[in-house]
Short mmCIF file of C-alpha atoms (C1' of nucleotides) in Angstrom, two decimals:
data_model
loop_
_atom_site.label_atom_id
_atom_site.label_comp_id
_atom_site.label_asym_id
_atom_site.label_seq_id
_atom_site.Cartn_x
_atom_site.Cartn_y
_atom_site.Cartn_z
CA MET T 1 27.74 10.35 9.47
CA THR T 2 27.12 10.76 5.79
CA SER T 3 26.58 14.44 5.18
CA THR T 4 22.95 14.65 4.26
CA ASP T 5 22.77 18.20 5.51
CA ARG T 6 22.83 21.24 3.34
CA GLN T 7 22.07 24.97 3.72
CA PRO T 8 18.59 25.64 4.98
CA LEU T 9 16.20 26.09 2.08
CA ARG T 10 15.27 29.62 1.11
CA PRO T 11 11.56 30.18 1.47
CA THR T 12 10.78 31.04 -2.11
CA ARG T 13 7.27 31.41 -3.42
CA GLN T 14 7.63 28.04 -5.17
CA ARG T 15 8.78 26.14 -2.15
CA ILE T 16 6.07 27.57 -0.08
CA ALA T 17 3.52 26.54 -2.73
CA VAL T 18 4.83 22.96 -2.70
CA THR T 19 4.68 22.82 1.08
CA GLU T 20 1.06 24.11 1.12
CA ALA T 21 0.18 21.55 -1.48
CA LEU T 22 1.68 18.84 0.68
CA ALA T 23 -0.43 20.07 3.55
CA SER T 24 -3.63 19.66 1.50
CA PHE T 25 -3.66 15.88 1.23
CA ASP T 26 -3.06 12.87 3.25
CA ASP T 27 -1.94 10.13 0.86
CA PHE T 28 1.16 9.60 -1.13
CA ARG T 29 1.38 11.45 -4.40
CA SER T 30 3.81 11.60 -7.23
CA ALA T 31 5.79 14.74 -8.15
CA GLN T 32 3.72 15.04 -11.29
CA GLU T 33 0.49 14.82 -9.34
CA ILE T 34 1.60 17.46 -7.02
CA HIS T 35 2.67 19.59 -9.91
CA ASP T 36 -0.81 19.21 -11.54
CA LEU T 37 -2.38 20.14 -8.15
CA LEU T 38 -0.33 23.34 -8.09
CA ASP T 39 -1.26 24.10 -11.61
CA ARG T 40 -4.95 23.77 -10.90
CA ARG T 41 -4.54 26.04 -7.92
CA GLY T 42 -2.92 28.63 -10.20
CA ALA T 43 0.45 28.35 -8.63
CA LYS T 44 3.02 28.61 -11.35
CA VAL T 45 5.78 26.29 -10.34
CA GLY T 46 7.87 24.45 -12.86
CA LEU T 47 7.91 20.65 -12.82
CA ALA T 48 11.69 20.51 -12.35
CA THR T 49 11.29 22.67 -9.36
CA VAL T 50 8.66 20.48 -7.88
CA TYR T 51 11.04 17.49 -8.27
CA ARG T 52 13.88 19.35 -6.72
CA THR T 53 11.82 20.66 -3.81
CA LEU T 54 10.44 17.22 -2.93
CA GLN T 55 13.87 15.71 -3.19
CA ARG T 56 15.26 18.29 -0.80
CA LEU T 57 12.42 17.96 1.57
CA SER T 58 12.70 14.20 1.70
CA GLU T 59 16.40 14.33 2.23
CA SER T 60 15.73 16.52 5.31
CA HIS T 61 12.90 14.18 6.34
CA GLU T 62 10.30 16.87 6.10
CA VAL T 63 8.36 14.59 3.80
CA ASP T 64 8.22 10.85 3.41
CA MET T 65 9.10 9.33 0.11
CA LEU T 66 8.49 5.79 -0.89
CA ARG T 67 8.32 3.90 -4.16
CA THR T 68 5.19 2.29 -5.51
CA GLU T 69 5.38 -1.15 -6.79
CA ASP T 70 6.32 0.09 -10.19
CA GLY T 71 9.14 2.20 -8.90
CA GLU T 72 7.57 5.60 -9.05
CA ALA T 73 8.52 7.93 -6.13
CA VAL T 74 5.53 9.23 -4.16
CA TYR T 75 5.52 11.86 -1.37
CA ARG T 76 3.56 12.81 1.65
CA ARG T 77 4.09 15.17 4.52
CA CYS T 78 5.12 13.45 7.70
CA SER T 79 5.69 13.68 11.45
CA ASP T 80 9.19 14.15 12.66
CA THR T 81 9.59 10.84 14.39
CA HIS T 82 10.92 7.80 12.57
CA HIS T 83 8.04 5.70 11.46
CA HIS T 84 6.59 3.41 8.76
CA HIS T 85 3.39 3.16 6.74
CA LEU T 86 0.30 1.12 6.25
CA VAL T 87 -0.82 2.06 2.87
CA CYS T 88 -4.09 1.20 1.06
CA ARG T 89 -3.44 -0.28 -2.31
CA GLU T 90 -6.79 0.93 -3.56
CA CYS T 91 -7.17 4.41 -2.35
CA GLY T 92 -3.77 5.35 -0.97
CA ALA T 93 -5.04 5.99 2.56
CA THR T 94 -2.16 5.90 4.79
CA VAL T 95 -1.58 5.23 8.52
CA GLU T 96 1.73 6.05 10.08
CA ILE T 97 2.87 3.27 12.45
CA GLU T 98 5.74 2.95 14.87
CA GLY T 99 7.41 -0.21 15.98
CA PRO T 100 10.28 0.09 18.48
CA ALA T 101 10.52 -3.74 18.36
CA VAL T 102 11.20 -3.62 14.58
CA GLU T 103 13.76 -0.99 14.95
CA ARG T 104 15.49 -3.06 17.54
CA TRP T 105 15.28 -6.14 15.40
CA THR T 106 16.79 -4.57 12.28
CA ASN T 107 19.65 -3.17 14.27
CA ALA T 108 20.24 -6.52 15.98
CA MET T 109 20.22 -8.30 12.58
CA ALA T 110 22.64 -5.82 11.10
CA ALA T 111 24.96 -5.95 14.12
CA GLU T 112 24.95 -9.69 14.01
CA HIS T 113 26.26 -9.61 10.51
CA GLY T 114 28.70 -6.75 11.14
CA PHE T 115 26.92 -4.24 9.09
CA ALA T 116 27.41 -0.55 9.93
CA ASP T 117 25.54 2.63 8.95
CA VAL T 118 22.27 0.76 8.93
CA SER T 119 19.07 2.15 7.53
CA HIS T 120 16.03 0.23 6.45
CA THR T 121 12.73 0.50 4.56
CA LEU T 122 9.54 -1.05 5.72
CA GLU T 123 6.05 -0.52 4.24
CA ILE T 124 2.94 -2.52 4.65
CA PHE T 125 0.39 -2.62 1.81
CA GLY T 126 -3.14 -3.90 2.00
CA THR T 127 -6.69 -2.84 1.34
CA CYS T 128 -8.28 -0.59 3.97
CA PRO T 129 -11.65 -1.16 5.57
CA ARG T 130 -13.42 0.98 3.02
CA HIS T 131 -12.44 -1.39 0.26
CA MET X 1 -6.22 -14.61 -3.78
CA THR X 2 -5.09 -12.25 -6.53
CA SER X 3 -4.30 -14.45 -9.55
CA THR X 4 -0.58 -14.28 -9.77
CA ASP X 5 -0.37 -17.57 -11.34
CA ARG X 6 0.08 -18.26 -15.05
CA GLN X 7 0.98 -21.12 -17.17
CA PRO X 8 4.24 -22.75 -16.34
CA LEU X 9 7.04 -21.17 -18.32
CA ARG X 10 8.35 -23.06 -21.24
CA PRO X 11 11.93 -24.04 -20.73
CA THR X 12 13.35 -22.19 -23.71
CA ARG X 13 17.04 -21.66 -24.39
CA GLN X 14 16.71 -18.06 -23.36
CA ARG X 15 14.98 -18.76 -20.11
CA ILE X 16 17.46 -21.39 -19.20
CA ALA X 17 20.32 -19.01 -19.92
CA VAL X 18 18.79 -16.38 -17.62
CA THR X 19 18.25 -18.90 -14.89
CA GLU X 20 21.85 -20.07 -15.23
CA ALA X 21 23.12 -16.46 -15.04
CA LEU X 22 21.13 -15.95 -11.92
CA ALA X 23 22.80 -18.94 -10.37
CA SER X 24 26.26 -17.42 -11.03
CA PHE X 25 26.14 -14.46 -8.73
CA ASP X 26 24.91 -13.66 -5.15
CA ASP X 27 24.11 -10.05 -5.11
CA PHE X 28 21.28 -8.05 -6.60
CA ARG X 29 21.70 -7.10 -10.31
CA SER X 30 19.67 -5.14 -12.76
CA ALA X 31 18.06 -6.57 -15.85
CA GLN X 32 20.66 -4.71 -17.91
CA GLU X 33 23.56 -6.04 -15.96
CA ILE X 34 22.21 -9.57 -16.32
CA HIS X 35 21.75 -9.00 -19.93
CA ASP X 36 25.41 -7.85 -20.29
CA LEU X 37 26.54 -10.94 -18.40
CA LEU X 38 24.73 -13.14 -20.80
CA ASP X 39 26.25 -11.30 -23.72
CA ARG X 40 29.72 -11.83 -22.41
CA ARG X 41 29.04 -15.47 -22.00
CA GLY X 42 27.94 -15.65 -25.62
CA ALA X 43 24.38 -16.38 -24.88
CA LYS X 44 22.27 -14.43 -27.35
CA VAL X 45 19.28 -13.21 -25.45
CA GLY X 46 17.38 -10.09 -26.21
CA LEU X 47 17.10 -7.40 -23.64
CA ALA X 48 13.34 -7.35 -23.68
CA THR X 49 13.32 -11.17 -23.08
CA VAL X 50 15.59 -10.66 -20.12
CA TYR X 51 13.13 -8.12 -18.73
CA ARG X 52 10.17 -10.37 -19.43
CA THR X 53 11.84 -13.44 -17.94
CA LEU X 54 12.87 -11.73 -14.72
CA GLN X 55 9.47 -10.32 -14.38
CA ARG X 56 7.84 -13.68 -14.62
CA LEU X 57 10.30 -15.32 -12.26
CA SER X 58 9.84 -12.64 -9.62
CA GLU X 59 6.04 -12.95 -9.98
CA SER X 60 6.40 -16.67 -9.21
CA HIS X 61 8.77 -15.93 -6.43
CA GLU X 62 11.64 -17.80 -8.00
CA VAL X 63 13.72 -14.67 -7.78
CA ASP X 64 13.70 -11.74 -5.39
CA MET X 65 13.25 -8.24 -6.79
CA LEU X 66 13.76 -5.05 -4.94
CA ARG X 67 14.34 -1.46 -5.86
CA THR X 68 17.52 0.37 -5.25
CA GLU X 69 17.26 3.82 -3.71
CA ASP X 70 16.97 5.40 -7.14
CA GLY X 71 14.12 3.15 -8.13
CA GLU X 72 15.89 0.64 -10.34
CA ALA X 73 14.68 -2.96 -10.16
CA VAL X 74 17.36 -5.45 -9.20
CA TYR X 75 17.09 -9.25 -9.08
CA ARG X 76 18.65 -12.21 -7.30
CA ARG X 77 17.88 -15.88 -7.06
CA CYS X 78 16.24 -16.78 -3.67
CA SER X 79 15.24 -19.49 -1.36
CA ASP X 80 11.62 -20.53 -1.40
CA THR X 81 10.68 -19.22 2.04
CA HIS X 82 9.45 -15.73 2.85
CA HIS X 83 12.43 -13.66 3.85
CA HIS X 84 14.09 -10.24 3.78
CA HIS X 85 17.53 -8.91 3.00
CA LEU X 86 20.43 -7.19 4.60
CA VAL X 87 22.17 -5.59 1.67
CA CYS X 88 25.60 -3.86 1.49
CA ARG X 89 25.32 -0.46 0.10
CA GLU X 90 28.89 -0.60 -1.20
CA CYS X 91 29.32 -4.04 -2.75
CA GLY X 92 25.79 -5.41 -2.87
CA ALA X 93 26.71 -8.37 -0.63
CA THR X 94 23.40 -9.78 0.49
CA VAL X 95 22.28 -11.81 3.52
CA GLU X 96 18.82 -13.40 3.57
CA ILE X 97 17.16 -12.93 7.03
CA GLU X 98 14.06 -14.20 8.48
CA GLY X 99 12.03 -12.69 11.25
CA PRO X 100 8.89 -14.42 12.36
CA ALA X 101 8.35 -11.68 14.90
CA VAL X 102 8.29 -9.01 12.17
CA GLU X 103 5.86 -10.99 10.18
CA ARG X 104 3.60 -11.23 13.14
CA TRP X 105 4.01 -7.61 13.85
CA THR X 106 3.05 -6.42 10.35
CA ASN X 107 0.01 -8.66 10.37
CA ALA X 108 -1.01 -7.39 13.75
CA MET X 109 -0.67 -3.75 12.62
CA ALA X 110 -2.70 -4.37 9.54
CA ALA X 111 -5.40 -6.17 11.37
CA GLU X 112 -5.55 -3.44 13.99
CA HIS X 113 -6.40 -1.06 11.30
CA GLY X 114 -8.73 -3.29 9.39
CA PHE X 115 -6.49 -3.80 6.42
CA ALA X 116 -6.86 -6.93 4.38
CA ASP X 117 -4.76 -8.71 1.70
CA VAL X 118 -1.57 -7.56 3.46
CA SER X 119 1.87 -7.73 2.09
CA HIS X 120 4.96 -5.82 3.06
CA THR X 121 8.49 -4.92 1.95
CA LEU X 122 11.30 -4.72 4.31
CA GLU X 123 15.01 -4.30 3.39
CA ILE X 124 17.92 -3.35 5.55
CA PHE X 125 20.84 -1.46 4.07
CA GLY X 126 24.19 -0.93 5.53
CA THR X 127 27.90 -1.42 4.83
CA CYS X 128 29.19 -4.86 5.41
CA PRO X 129 32.29 -5.82 7.39
CA ARG X 130 34.49 -5.66 4.36
CA HIS X 131 33.78 -1.95 3.98
"C1'" DA Y 1 22.45 49.68 -4.21
"C1'" DG Y 2 25.59 45.65 -5.42
"C1'" DC Y 3 27.36 41.09 -5.29
"C1'" DA Y 4 27.72 36.13 -4.98
"C1'" DA Y 5 25.28 32.12 -4.01
"C1'" DC Y 6 21.15 30.05 -4.61
"C1'" DA Y 7 16.78 29.13 -7.44
"C1'" DT Y 8 13.98 28.69 -11.31
"C1'" DG Y 9 11.89 27.27 -15.77
"C1'" DA Y 10 11.68 25.61 -20.41
"C1'" DG Y 11 13.14 22.23 -22.90
"C1'" DA Y 12 16.48 18.79 -24.17
"C1'" DA Y 13 18.61 14.61 -22.58
"C1'" DT Y 14 18.76 10.34 -20.08
"C1'" DG Y 15 17.72 5.72 -18.98
"C1'" DA Y 16 14.93 2.11 -17.42
"C1'" DT Y 17 11.20 -0.34 -18.83
"C1'" DT Y 18 7.40 -1.62 -21.93
"C1'" DG Y 19 4.94 -2.03 -26.37
"C1'" DT Y 20 4.76 -3.70 -31.26
"C1'" DC Y 21 4.60 -7.17 -34.47
"C1'" DA Y 22 6.43 -10.25 -37.70
"C1'" DA Y 23 9.08 -14.46 -37.49
"C1'" DC Y 24 9.96 -18.63 -34.76
"C1'" DT Y 25 9.37 -22.73 -31.49
"C1'" DC Y 26 7.09 -25.86 -28.63
"C1'" DG Y 27 3.89 -29.38 -27.33
"C1'" DG Y 28 0.50 -32.02 -28.65
"C1'" DC Y 29 -2.30 -34.64 -31.83
"C1'" DA Y 30 -4.23 -36.52 -36.32
"C1'" DT B 1 5.76 -37.55 -39.14
"C1'" DG B 2 3.49 -33.31 -40.27
"C1'" DC B 3 0.51 -29.58 -38.98
"C1'" DC B 4 -1.62 -26.10 -35.85
"C1'" DG B 5 -2.49 -22.76 -32.24
"C1'" DA B 6 -0.53 -20.78 -28.30
"C1'" DG B 7 3.35 -19.19 -26.30
"C1'" DT B 8 8.08 -16.85 -27.35
"C1'" DT B 9 11.48 -14.04 -29.15
"C1'" DG B 10 14.14 -10.03 -30.93
"C1'" DA B 11 14.89 -5.53 -32.98
"C1'" DC B 12 13.46 -1.25 -32.39
"C1'" DA B 13 10.20 2.19 -31.47
"C1'" DA B 14 7.68 4.31 -27.80
"C1'" DT B 15 6.77 5.63 -22.85
"C1'" DC B 16 7.55 7.99 -18.97
"C1'" DA B 17 9.62 9.49 -14.79
"C1'" DT B 18 13.42 12.00 -13.56
"C1'" DT B 19 17.55 14.72 -14.30
"C1'" DC B 20 20.43 17.97 -16.71
"C1'" DT B 21 21.50 22.43 -18.87
"C1'" DC B 22 21.95 27.07 -18.75
"C1'" DA B 23 20.38 31.61 -19.31
"C1'" DT B 24 17.80 34.44 -16.36
"C1'" DG B 25 15.48 35.79 -11.80
"C1'" DT B 26 15.93 36.06 -6.48
"C1'" DT B 27 17.59 36.27 -1.98
"C1'" DG B 28 20.44 37.40 1.89
"C1'" DC B 29 23.75 40.51 3.39
"C1'" DT B 30 26.73 44.37 3.73
#
DNA sequence: AGCAACATGAGAATGATTGTCAACTCGGCA
DNA sequence: TGCCGAGTTGACAATCATTCTCATGTTGCT
């Protein structure tokens, strides 16, 4: 197992603020957007801290992180089970989806070619009913 | 259909060089790496041109483009059918894989939630047998 | 209280990618 | 063959997200 684990995060004012911000929206947002949100709320949190916090949270799977088509990292709070996303290209609306069959398939493919330590990324993009 | 199409590319010396470079390796490489490769070969092609060419080629699906975990775009020549990749985290070795079942599944999921214009990304990472 | 490890913020630094724009090339066509 | 407009190119500046630095706060514990 590749050691992804670290010490538990200290519940500092800043980290709490970031977590609360994450709880206030449902779509994927960039670190900068979250930083702006905090600013507007009056929470003084440095941009670097927002980046660091989101990074740690995504490493521990407390938030989902994915990359937009132009490579920007965006974050969103998430449930604790492994899942994927159906994301609206227009408004960012997101639906978490699970697919045991897909998980099985990726593992089978990897096994078939002798790959170990397998992980995968799967995101579905489209335009939601409202668009 | 979102107009992804453009005029056919003119077969300039530079574009030919990039295409040839792409034919010379099997793994995913960044625009900068490809530029270096061209340099070493003595082909004088500007970095911006390499970026522009790769972009056009990937838009027309003549090359695959995916993002590494840190968001960098990497390219690789590809077959003309829709497919995904099994990529070695260590050496970049890549296996193209197809999964009709997955395609069906993503479409079904999108349909179920009323999403239109669906596309998806799916990449599998692991360490290949040689590592 | 007192210490060591962990966190933070401001700003500089990095690095990939894109924009700018004058010079150049290509593919017709008169 | 010579000319023209659209498409291309290259050198370099400009963006922009993200990371690094490091001096200064905080936290958890004893």
